[in-house]
Coordinates of N, CA and C and ligand atoms in Angstrom, one line a residue:
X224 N 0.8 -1.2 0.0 CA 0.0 0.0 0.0 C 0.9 1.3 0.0
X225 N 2.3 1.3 0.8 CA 2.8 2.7 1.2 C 2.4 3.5 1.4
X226 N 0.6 3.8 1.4 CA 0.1 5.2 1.6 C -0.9 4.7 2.5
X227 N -1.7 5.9 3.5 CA -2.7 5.7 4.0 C -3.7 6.7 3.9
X228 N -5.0 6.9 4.2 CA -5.6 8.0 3.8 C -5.8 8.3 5.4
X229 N -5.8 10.0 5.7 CA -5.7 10.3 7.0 C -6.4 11.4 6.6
X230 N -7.9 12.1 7.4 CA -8.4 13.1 7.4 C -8.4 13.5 6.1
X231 N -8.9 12.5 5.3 CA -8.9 13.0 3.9 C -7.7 13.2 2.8
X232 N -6.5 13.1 3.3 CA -5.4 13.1 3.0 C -4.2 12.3 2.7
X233 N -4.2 11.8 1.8 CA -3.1 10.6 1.8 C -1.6 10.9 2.2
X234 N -1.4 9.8 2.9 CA 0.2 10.5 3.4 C 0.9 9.1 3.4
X235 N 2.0 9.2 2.8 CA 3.0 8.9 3.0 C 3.4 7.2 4.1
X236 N 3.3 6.4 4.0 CA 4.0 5.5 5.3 C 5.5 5.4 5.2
X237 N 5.9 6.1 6.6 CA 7.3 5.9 6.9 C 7.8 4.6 7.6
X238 N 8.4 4.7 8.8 CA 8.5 3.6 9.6 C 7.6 3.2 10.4
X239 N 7.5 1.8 10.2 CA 6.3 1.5 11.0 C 7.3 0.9 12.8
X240 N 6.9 0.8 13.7 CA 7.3 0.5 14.8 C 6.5 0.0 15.7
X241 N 6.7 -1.0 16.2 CA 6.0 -2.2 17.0 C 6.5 -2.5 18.0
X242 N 5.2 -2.8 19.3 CA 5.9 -3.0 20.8 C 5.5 -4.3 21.3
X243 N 6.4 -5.3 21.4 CA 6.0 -6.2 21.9 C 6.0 -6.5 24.0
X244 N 5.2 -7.4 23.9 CA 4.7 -7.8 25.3 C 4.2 -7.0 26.0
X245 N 3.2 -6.3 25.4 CA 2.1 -4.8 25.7 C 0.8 -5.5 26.8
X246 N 0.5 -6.9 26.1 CA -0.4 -7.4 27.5 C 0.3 -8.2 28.3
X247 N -0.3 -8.1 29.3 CA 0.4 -9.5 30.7 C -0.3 -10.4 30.2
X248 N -1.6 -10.7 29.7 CA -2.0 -12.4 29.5 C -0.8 -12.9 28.3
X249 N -0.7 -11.8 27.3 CA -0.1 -12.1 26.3 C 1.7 -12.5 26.7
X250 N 2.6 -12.1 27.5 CA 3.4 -12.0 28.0 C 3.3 -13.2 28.6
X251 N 2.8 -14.1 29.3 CA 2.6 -14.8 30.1 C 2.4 -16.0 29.3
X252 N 1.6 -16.0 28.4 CA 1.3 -17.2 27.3 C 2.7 -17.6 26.8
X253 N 3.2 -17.1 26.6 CA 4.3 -17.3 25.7 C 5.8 -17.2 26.3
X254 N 5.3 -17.3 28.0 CA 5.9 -17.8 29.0 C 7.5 -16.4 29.6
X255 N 7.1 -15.0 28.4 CA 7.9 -14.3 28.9 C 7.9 -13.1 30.3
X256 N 8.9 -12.4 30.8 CA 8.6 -11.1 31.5 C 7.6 -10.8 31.5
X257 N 7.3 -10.0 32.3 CA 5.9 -8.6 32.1 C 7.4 -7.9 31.9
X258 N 7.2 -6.8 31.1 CA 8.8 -5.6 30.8 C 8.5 -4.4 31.9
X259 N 9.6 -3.8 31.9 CA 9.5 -2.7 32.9 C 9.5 -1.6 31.6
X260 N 9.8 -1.7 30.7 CA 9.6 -0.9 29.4 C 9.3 -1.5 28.3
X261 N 9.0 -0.7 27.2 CA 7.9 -1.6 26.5 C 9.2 -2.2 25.2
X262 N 8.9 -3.0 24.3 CA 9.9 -3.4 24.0 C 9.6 -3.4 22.3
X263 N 10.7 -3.2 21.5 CA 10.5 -2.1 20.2 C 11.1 -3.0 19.0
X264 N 10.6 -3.3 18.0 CA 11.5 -3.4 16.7 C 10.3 -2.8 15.5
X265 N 11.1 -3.1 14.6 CA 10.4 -2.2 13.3 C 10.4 -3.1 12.6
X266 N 9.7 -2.9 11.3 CA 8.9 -3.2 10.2 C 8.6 -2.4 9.0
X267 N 9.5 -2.9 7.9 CA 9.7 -1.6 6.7 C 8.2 -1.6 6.2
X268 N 8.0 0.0 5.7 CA 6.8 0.1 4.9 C 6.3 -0.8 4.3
X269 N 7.4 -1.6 3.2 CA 7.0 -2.9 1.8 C 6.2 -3.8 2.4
X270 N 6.2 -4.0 3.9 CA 5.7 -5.6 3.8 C 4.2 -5.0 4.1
X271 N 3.6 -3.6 4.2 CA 2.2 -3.3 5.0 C 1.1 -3.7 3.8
X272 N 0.3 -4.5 4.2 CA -1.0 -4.7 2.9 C -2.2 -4.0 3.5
X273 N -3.1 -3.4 2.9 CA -4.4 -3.4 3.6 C -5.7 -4.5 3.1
X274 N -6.8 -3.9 3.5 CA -8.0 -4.5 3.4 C -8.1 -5.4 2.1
X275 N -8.6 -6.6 1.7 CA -8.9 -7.1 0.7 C -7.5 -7.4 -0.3
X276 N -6.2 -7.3 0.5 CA -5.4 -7.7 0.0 C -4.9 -8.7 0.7
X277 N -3.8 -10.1 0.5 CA -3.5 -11.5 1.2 C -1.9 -11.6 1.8
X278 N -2.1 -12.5 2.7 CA -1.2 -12.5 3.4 C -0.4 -13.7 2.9
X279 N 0.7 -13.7 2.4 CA 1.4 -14.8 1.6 C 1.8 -15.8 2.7
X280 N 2.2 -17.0 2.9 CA 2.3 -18.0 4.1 C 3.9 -17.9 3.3
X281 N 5.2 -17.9 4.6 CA 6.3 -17.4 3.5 C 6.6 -19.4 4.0
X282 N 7.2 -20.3 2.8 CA 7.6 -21.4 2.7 C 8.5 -22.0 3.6
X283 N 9.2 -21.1 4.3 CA 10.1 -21.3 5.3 C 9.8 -21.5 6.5
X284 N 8.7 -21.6 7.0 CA 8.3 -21.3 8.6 C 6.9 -22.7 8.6
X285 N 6.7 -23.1 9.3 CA 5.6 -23.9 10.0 C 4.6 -23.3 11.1
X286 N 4.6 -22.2 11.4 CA 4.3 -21.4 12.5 C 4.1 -20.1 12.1
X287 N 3.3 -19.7 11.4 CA 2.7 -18.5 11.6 C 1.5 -18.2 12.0
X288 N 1.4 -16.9 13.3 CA 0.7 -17.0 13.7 C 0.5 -15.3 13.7
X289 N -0.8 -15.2 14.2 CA -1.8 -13.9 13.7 C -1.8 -13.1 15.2
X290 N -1.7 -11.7 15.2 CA -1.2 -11.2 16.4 C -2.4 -9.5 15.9
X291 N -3.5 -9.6 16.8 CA -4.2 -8.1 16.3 C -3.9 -6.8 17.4
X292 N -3.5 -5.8 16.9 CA -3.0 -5.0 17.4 C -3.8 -3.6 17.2
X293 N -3.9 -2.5 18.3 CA -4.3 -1.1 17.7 C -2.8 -0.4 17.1
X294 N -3.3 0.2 16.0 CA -2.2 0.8 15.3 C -2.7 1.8 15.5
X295 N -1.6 3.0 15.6 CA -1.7 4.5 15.8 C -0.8 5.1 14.3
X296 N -1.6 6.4 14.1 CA -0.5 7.1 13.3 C -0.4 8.2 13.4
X297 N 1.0 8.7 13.5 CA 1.8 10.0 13.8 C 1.4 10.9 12.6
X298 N 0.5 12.2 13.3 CA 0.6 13.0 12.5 C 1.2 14.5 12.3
X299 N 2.4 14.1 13.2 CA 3.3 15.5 13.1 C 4.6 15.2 13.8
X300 N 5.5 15.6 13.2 CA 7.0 15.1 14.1 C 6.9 15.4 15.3
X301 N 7.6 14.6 16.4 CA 8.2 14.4 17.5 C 8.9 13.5 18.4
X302 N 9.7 14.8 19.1 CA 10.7 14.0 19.8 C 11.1 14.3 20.9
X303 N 11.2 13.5 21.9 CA 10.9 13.8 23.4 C 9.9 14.3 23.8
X304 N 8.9 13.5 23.7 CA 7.7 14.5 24.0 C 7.4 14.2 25.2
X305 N 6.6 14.7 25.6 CA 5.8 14.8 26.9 C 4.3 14.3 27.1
X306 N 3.8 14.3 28.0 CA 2.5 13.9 27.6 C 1.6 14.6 26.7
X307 N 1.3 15.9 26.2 CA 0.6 16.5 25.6 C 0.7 16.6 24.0
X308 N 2.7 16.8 23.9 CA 2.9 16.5 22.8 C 2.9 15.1 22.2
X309 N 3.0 14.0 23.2 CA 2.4 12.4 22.4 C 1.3 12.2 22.2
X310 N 0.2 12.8 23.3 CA -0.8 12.5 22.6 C -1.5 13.6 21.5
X311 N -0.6 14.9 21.2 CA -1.2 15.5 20.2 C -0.8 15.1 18.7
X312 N 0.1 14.2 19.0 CA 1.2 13.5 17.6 C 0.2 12.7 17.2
X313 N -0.3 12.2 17.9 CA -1.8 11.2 17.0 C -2.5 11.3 16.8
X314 N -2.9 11.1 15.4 CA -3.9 11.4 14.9 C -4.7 10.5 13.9
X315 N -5.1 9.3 14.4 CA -5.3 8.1 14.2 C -5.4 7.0 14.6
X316 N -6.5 6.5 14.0 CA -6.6 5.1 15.0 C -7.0 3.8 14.2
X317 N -6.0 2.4 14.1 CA -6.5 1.6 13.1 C -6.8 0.0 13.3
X318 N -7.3 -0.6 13.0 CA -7.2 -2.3 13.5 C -5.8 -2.7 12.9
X319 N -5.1 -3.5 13.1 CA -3.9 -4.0 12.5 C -3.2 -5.6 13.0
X320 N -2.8 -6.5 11.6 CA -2.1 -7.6 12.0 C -0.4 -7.6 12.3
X321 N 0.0 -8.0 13.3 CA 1.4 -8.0 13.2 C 1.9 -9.7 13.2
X322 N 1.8 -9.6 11.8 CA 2.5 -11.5 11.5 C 3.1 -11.9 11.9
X323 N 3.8 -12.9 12.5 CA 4.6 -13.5 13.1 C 5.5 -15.2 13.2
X324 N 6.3 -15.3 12.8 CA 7.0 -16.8 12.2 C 7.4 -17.1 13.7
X325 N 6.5 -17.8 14.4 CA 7.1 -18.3 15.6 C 8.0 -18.8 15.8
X326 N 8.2 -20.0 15.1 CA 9.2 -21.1 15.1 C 10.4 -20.5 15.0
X327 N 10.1 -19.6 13.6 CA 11.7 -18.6 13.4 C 11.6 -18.1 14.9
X328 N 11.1 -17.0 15.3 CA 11.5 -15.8 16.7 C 12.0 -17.2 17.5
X329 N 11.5 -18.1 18.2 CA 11.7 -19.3 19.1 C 13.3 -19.5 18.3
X330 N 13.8 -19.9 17.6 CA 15.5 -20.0 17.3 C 15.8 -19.1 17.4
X331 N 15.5 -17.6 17.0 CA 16.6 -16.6 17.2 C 16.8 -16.4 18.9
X332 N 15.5 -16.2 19.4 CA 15.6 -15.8 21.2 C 16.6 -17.2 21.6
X333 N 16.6 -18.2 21.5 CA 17.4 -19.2 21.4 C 19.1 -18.8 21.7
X334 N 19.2 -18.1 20.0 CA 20.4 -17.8 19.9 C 21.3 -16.9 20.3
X335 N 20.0 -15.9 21.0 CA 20.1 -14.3 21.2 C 19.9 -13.6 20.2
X336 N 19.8 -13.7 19.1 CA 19.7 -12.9 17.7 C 18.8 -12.3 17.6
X337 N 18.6 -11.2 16.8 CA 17.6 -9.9 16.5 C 16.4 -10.4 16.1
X338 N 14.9 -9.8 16.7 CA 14.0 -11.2 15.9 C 13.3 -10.7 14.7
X339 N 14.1 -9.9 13.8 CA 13.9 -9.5 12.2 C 13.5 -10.5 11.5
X340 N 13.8 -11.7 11.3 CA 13.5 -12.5 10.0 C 12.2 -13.3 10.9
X341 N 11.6 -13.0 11.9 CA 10.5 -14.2 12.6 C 9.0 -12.7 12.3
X342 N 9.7 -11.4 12.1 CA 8.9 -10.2 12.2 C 8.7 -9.7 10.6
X343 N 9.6 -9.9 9.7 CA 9.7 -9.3 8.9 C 9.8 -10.4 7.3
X344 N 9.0 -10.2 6.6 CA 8.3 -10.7 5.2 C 7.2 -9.9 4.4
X345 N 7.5 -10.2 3.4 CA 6.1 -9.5 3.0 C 5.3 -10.2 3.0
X346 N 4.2 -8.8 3.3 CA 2.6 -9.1 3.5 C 2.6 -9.5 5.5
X347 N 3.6 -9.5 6.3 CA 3.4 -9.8 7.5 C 3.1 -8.8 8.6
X348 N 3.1 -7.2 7.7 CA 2.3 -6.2 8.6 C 0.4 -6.1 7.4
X349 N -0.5 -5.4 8.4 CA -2.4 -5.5 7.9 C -2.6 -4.4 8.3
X350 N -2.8 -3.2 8.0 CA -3.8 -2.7 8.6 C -5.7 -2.1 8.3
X351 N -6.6 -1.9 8.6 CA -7.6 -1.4 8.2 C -7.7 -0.1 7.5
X352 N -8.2 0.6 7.0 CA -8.9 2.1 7.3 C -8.7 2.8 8.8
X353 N -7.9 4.4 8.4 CA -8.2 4.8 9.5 C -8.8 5.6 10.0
X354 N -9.0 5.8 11.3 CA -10.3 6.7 11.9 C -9.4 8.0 12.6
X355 N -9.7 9.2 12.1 CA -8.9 10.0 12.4 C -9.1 10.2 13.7
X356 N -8.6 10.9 14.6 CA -8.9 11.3 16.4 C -9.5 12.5 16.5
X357 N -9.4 13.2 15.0 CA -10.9 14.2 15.3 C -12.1 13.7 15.1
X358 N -12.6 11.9 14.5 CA -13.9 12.0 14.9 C -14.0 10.9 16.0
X359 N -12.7 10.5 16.4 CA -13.1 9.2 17.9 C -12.4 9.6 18.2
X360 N -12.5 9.7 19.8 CA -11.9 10.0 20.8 C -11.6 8.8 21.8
X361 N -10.4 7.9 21.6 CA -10.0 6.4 22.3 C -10.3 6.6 23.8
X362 N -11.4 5.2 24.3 CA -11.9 5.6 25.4 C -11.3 4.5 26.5
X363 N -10.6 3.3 25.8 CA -9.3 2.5 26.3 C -10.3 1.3 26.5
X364 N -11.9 1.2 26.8 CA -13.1 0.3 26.6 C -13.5 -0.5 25.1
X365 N -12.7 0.2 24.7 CA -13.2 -0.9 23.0 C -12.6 -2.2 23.2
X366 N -13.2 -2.9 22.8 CA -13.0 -4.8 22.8 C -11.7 -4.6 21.3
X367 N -11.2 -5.6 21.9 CA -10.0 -6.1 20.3 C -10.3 -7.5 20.1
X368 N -10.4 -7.9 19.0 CA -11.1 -9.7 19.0 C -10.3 -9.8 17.5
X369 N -10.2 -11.1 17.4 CA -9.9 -11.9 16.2 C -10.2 -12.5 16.3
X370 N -10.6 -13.6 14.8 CA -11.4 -14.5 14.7 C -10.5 -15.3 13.8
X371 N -10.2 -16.9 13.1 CA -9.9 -17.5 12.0 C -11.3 -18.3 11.4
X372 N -11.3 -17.9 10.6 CA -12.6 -19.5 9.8 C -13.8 -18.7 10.9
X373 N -14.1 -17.5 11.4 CA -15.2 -17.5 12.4 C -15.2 -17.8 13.9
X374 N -14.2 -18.5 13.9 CA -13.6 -19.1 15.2 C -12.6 -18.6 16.0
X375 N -13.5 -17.8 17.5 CA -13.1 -16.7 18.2 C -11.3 -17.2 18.6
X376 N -10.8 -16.5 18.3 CA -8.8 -16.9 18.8 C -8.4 -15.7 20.1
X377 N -8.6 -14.7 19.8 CA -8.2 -13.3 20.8 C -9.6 -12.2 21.3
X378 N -9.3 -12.1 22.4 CA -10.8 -11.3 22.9 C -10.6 -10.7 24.3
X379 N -9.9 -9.3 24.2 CA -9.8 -8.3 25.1 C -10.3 -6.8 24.9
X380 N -9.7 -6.3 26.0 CA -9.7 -4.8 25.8 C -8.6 -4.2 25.6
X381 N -9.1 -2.9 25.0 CA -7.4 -1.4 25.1 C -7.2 -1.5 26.2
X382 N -7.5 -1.3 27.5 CA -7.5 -0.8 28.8 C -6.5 -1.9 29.3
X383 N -6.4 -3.2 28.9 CA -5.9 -4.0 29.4 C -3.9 -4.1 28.9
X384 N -4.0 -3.3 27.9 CA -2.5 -3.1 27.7 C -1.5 -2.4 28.7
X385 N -0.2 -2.7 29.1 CA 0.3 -2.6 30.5 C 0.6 -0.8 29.5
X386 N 1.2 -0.5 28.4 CA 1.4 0.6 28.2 C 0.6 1.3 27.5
X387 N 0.0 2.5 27.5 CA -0.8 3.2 26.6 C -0.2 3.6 25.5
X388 N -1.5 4.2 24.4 CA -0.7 5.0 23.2 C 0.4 5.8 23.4
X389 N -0.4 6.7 24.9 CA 0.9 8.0 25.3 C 2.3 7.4 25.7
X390 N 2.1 6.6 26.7 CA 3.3 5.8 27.2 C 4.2 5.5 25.8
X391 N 3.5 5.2 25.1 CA 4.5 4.1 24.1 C 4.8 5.4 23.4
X392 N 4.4 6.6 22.9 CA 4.8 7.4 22.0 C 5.7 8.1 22.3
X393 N 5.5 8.6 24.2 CA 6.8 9.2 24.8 C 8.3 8.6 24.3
X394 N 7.8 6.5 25.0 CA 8.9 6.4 25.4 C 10.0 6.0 23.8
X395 N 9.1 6.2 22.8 CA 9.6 5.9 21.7 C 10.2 7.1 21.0
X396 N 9.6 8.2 21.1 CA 10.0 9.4 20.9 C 11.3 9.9 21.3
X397 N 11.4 9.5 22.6 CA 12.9 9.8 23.2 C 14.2 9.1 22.8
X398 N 13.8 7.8 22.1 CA 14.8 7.5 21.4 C 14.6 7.5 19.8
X399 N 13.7 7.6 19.0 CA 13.8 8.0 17.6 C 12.9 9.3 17.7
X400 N 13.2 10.3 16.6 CA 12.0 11.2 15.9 C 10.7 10.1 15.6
X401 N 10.0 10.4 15.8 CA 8.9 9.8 15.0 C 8.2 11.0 14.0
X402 N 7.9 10.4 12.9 CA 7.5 11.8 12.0 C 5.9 10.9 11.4
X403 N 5.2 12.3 10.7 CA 4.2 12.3 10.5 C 4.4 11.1 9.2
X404 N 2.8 10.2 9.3 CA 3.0 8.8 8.5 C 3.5 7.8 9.0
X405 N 4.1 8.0 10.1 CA 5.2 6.8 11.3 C 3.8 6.3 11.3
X406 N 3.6 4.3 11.6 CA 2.6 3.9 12.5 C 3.4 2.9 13.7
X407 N 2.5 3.2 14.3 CA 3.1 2.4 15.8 C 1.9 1.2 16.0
X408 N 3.1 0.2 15.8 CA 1.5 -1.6 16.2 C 2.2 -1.6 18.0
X409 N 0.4 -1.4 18.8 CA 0.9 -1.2 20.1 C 0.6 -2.6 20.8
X410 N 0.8 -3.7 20.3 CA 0.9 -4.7 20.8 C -0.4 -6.1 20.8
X411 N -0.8 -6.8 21.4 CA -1.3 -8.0 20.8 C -1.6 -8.7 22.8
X412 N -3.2 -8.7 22.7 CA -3.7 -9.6 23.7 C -3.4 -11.0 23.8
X413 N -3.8 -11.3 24.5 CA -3.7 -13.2 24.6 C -4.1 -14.3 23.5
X414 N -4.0 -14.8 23.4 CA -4.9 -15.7 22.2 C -4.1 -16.2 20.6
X415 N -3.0 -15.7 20.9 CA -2.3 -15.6 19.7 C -2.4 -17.5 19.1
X416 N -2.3 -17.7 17.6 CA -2.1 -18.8 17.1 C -1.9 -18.9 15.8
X417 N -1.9 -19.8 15.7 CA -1.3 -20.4 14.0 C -2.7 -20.1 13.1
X418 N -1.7 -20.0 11.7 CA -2.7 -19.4 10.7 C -2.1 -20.5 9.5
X419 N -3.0 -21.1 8.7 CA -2.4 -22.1 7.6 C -3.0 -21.5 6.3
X420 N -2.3 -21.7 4.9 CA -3.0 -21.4 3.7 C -4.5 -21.6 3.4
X421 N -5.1 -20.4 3.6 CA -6.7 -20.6 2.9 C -7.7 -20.4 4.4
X422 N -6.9 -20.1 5.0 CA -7.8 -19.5 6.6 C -7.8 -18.1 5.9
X423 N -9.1 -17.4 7.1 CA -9.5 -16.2 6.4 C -9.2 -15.4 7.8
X424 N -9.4 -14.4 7.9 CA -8.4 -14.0 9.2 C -9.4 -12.6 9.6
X425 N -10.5 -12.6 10.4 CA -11.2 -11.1 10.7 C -10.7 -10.6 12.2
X426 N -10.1 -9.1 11.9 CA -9.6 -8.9 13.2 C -10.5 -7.4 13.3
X427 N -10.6 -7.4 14.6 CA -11.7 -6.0 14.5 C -11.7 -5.7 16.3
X428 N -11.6 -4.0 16.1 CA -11.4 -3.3 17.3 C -13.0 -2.2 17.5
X429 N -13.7 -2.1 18.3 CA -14.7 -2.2 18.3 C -14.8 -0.6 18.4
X430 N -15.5 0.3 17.3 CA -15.9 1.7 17.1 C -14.6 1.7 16.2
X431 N -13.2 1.6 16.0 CA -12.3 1.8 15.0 C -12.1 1.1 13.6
X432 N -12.0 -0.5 13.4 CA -13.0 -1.3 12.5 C -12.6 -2.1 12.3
X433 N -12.5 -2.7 10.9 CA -12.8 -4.6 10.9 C -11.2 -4.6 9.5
X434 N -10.8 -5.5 9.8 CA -9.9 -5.5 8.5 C -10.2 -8.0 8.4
X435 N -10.5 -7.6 7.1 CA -10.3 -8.9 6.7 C -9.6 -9.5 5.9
X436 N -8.3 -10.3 6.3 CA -7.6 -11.0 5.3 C -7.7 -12.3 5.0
X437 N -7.4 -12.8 3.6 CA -7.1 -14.4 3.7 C -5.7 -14.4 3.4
X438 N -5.4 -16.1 4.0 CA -3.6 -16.1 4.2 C -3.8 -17.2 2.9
X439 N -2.5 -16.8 2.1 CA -2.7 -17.8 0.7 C -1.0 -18.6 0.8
Ligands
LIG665 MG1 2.9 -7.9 18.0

């Protein structure tokens, strides 16, 4: 896609940036920490698809699994911000998948290695349409659910993320610029699982919206 339409406005996608272990159930499932900070890697523009476009199953992995996240997008540079300036940098709000090759991340954490190739393929970032923050105002009570084939996999709240949008924008701010078009995937409730060729994948955050993919 490389573009997203914001307040009428198409802009640009820069760096996207992603925080993992944002819930305790989710942290816990997968037997790691709760963090005392939230924890960061990135994901190049090329691999972002939206709505009604497929998530390729990459040949190399046995383990991919489907991870739904609220995505934010920056709509004005900043760096070091404060609370007022992080939450005035957003200006956006989206449903989104953050793909994931388990089996790969499980060898690299293994080896200590960077977990780039278990995060990163095309087609392994989703996002929906987004809802600008001048007409919703995030009340941290919206439900986040995924479903595969219909069949409920993930089913929480915003509220239940240990870090918030502002938290995460501060603490990411202070160590990169984030600039306008940046999106931030703010992490992934409990429930995570495997997705095989020809599942259909509906993930939807409730008042922000529905994105549906099939994995081919
Ligand atoms: Mg994630």
């Amino acid at each position: 896609m490389k573009s997203i339409e914001l307040n009428n406005e198409k802009v640009s996608i820069g760096k996207i940036v992603c925080v993992g272990r944002n819930y305790v159930a989710h942290a816990e499932e997968l037997g790691n920490e709760v963090p005392e900070f939230p924890i960061i890697f990135l994901k190049p523009a090329s691999v972002l698809i939206g709505q009604g476009e497929k998530i390729i199953h990459p040949s190399y992995s046995n383990d991919m699994q489907h991870e739904v996240e609220l995505v934010l997008a920056i709509g004005e540079t900043v760096k070091d911000a404060d609370d007022k300036a992080a939450a005035d940098s957003i200006a956006g709000y989206a449903v989104g998948l953050d793909m994931t090759l388990r089996d790969i991340q499980s060898e690299l954490k293994r080896k200590g290695h960077p977990w780039t190739l278990a995060k990163v393929f095309d087609t392994s970032a989703a996002v929906s349409e987004f809802v600008s923050k001048e007409n919703y105002e995030l009340t941290g009570n919206e439900k986040i659910m995924l479903s595969v084939n219909g069949e409920p996999r993930q089913n929480s709240t915003l509220n239940k993320m240990i870090f918030s949008p502002v938290d995460i924008v501060k603490y990411i701010s202070g160590k990169m610029t984030l600039e306008k078009g940046d999106l931030i995937f703010t992490g992934t409730p409990e429930g995570v699982g495997k997705v095989s060729r020809g599942d259909r994948i509906k993930a939807e955050i409730e008042n922000i919206g529905i994105l549906t993919v099939d994995v081919i």
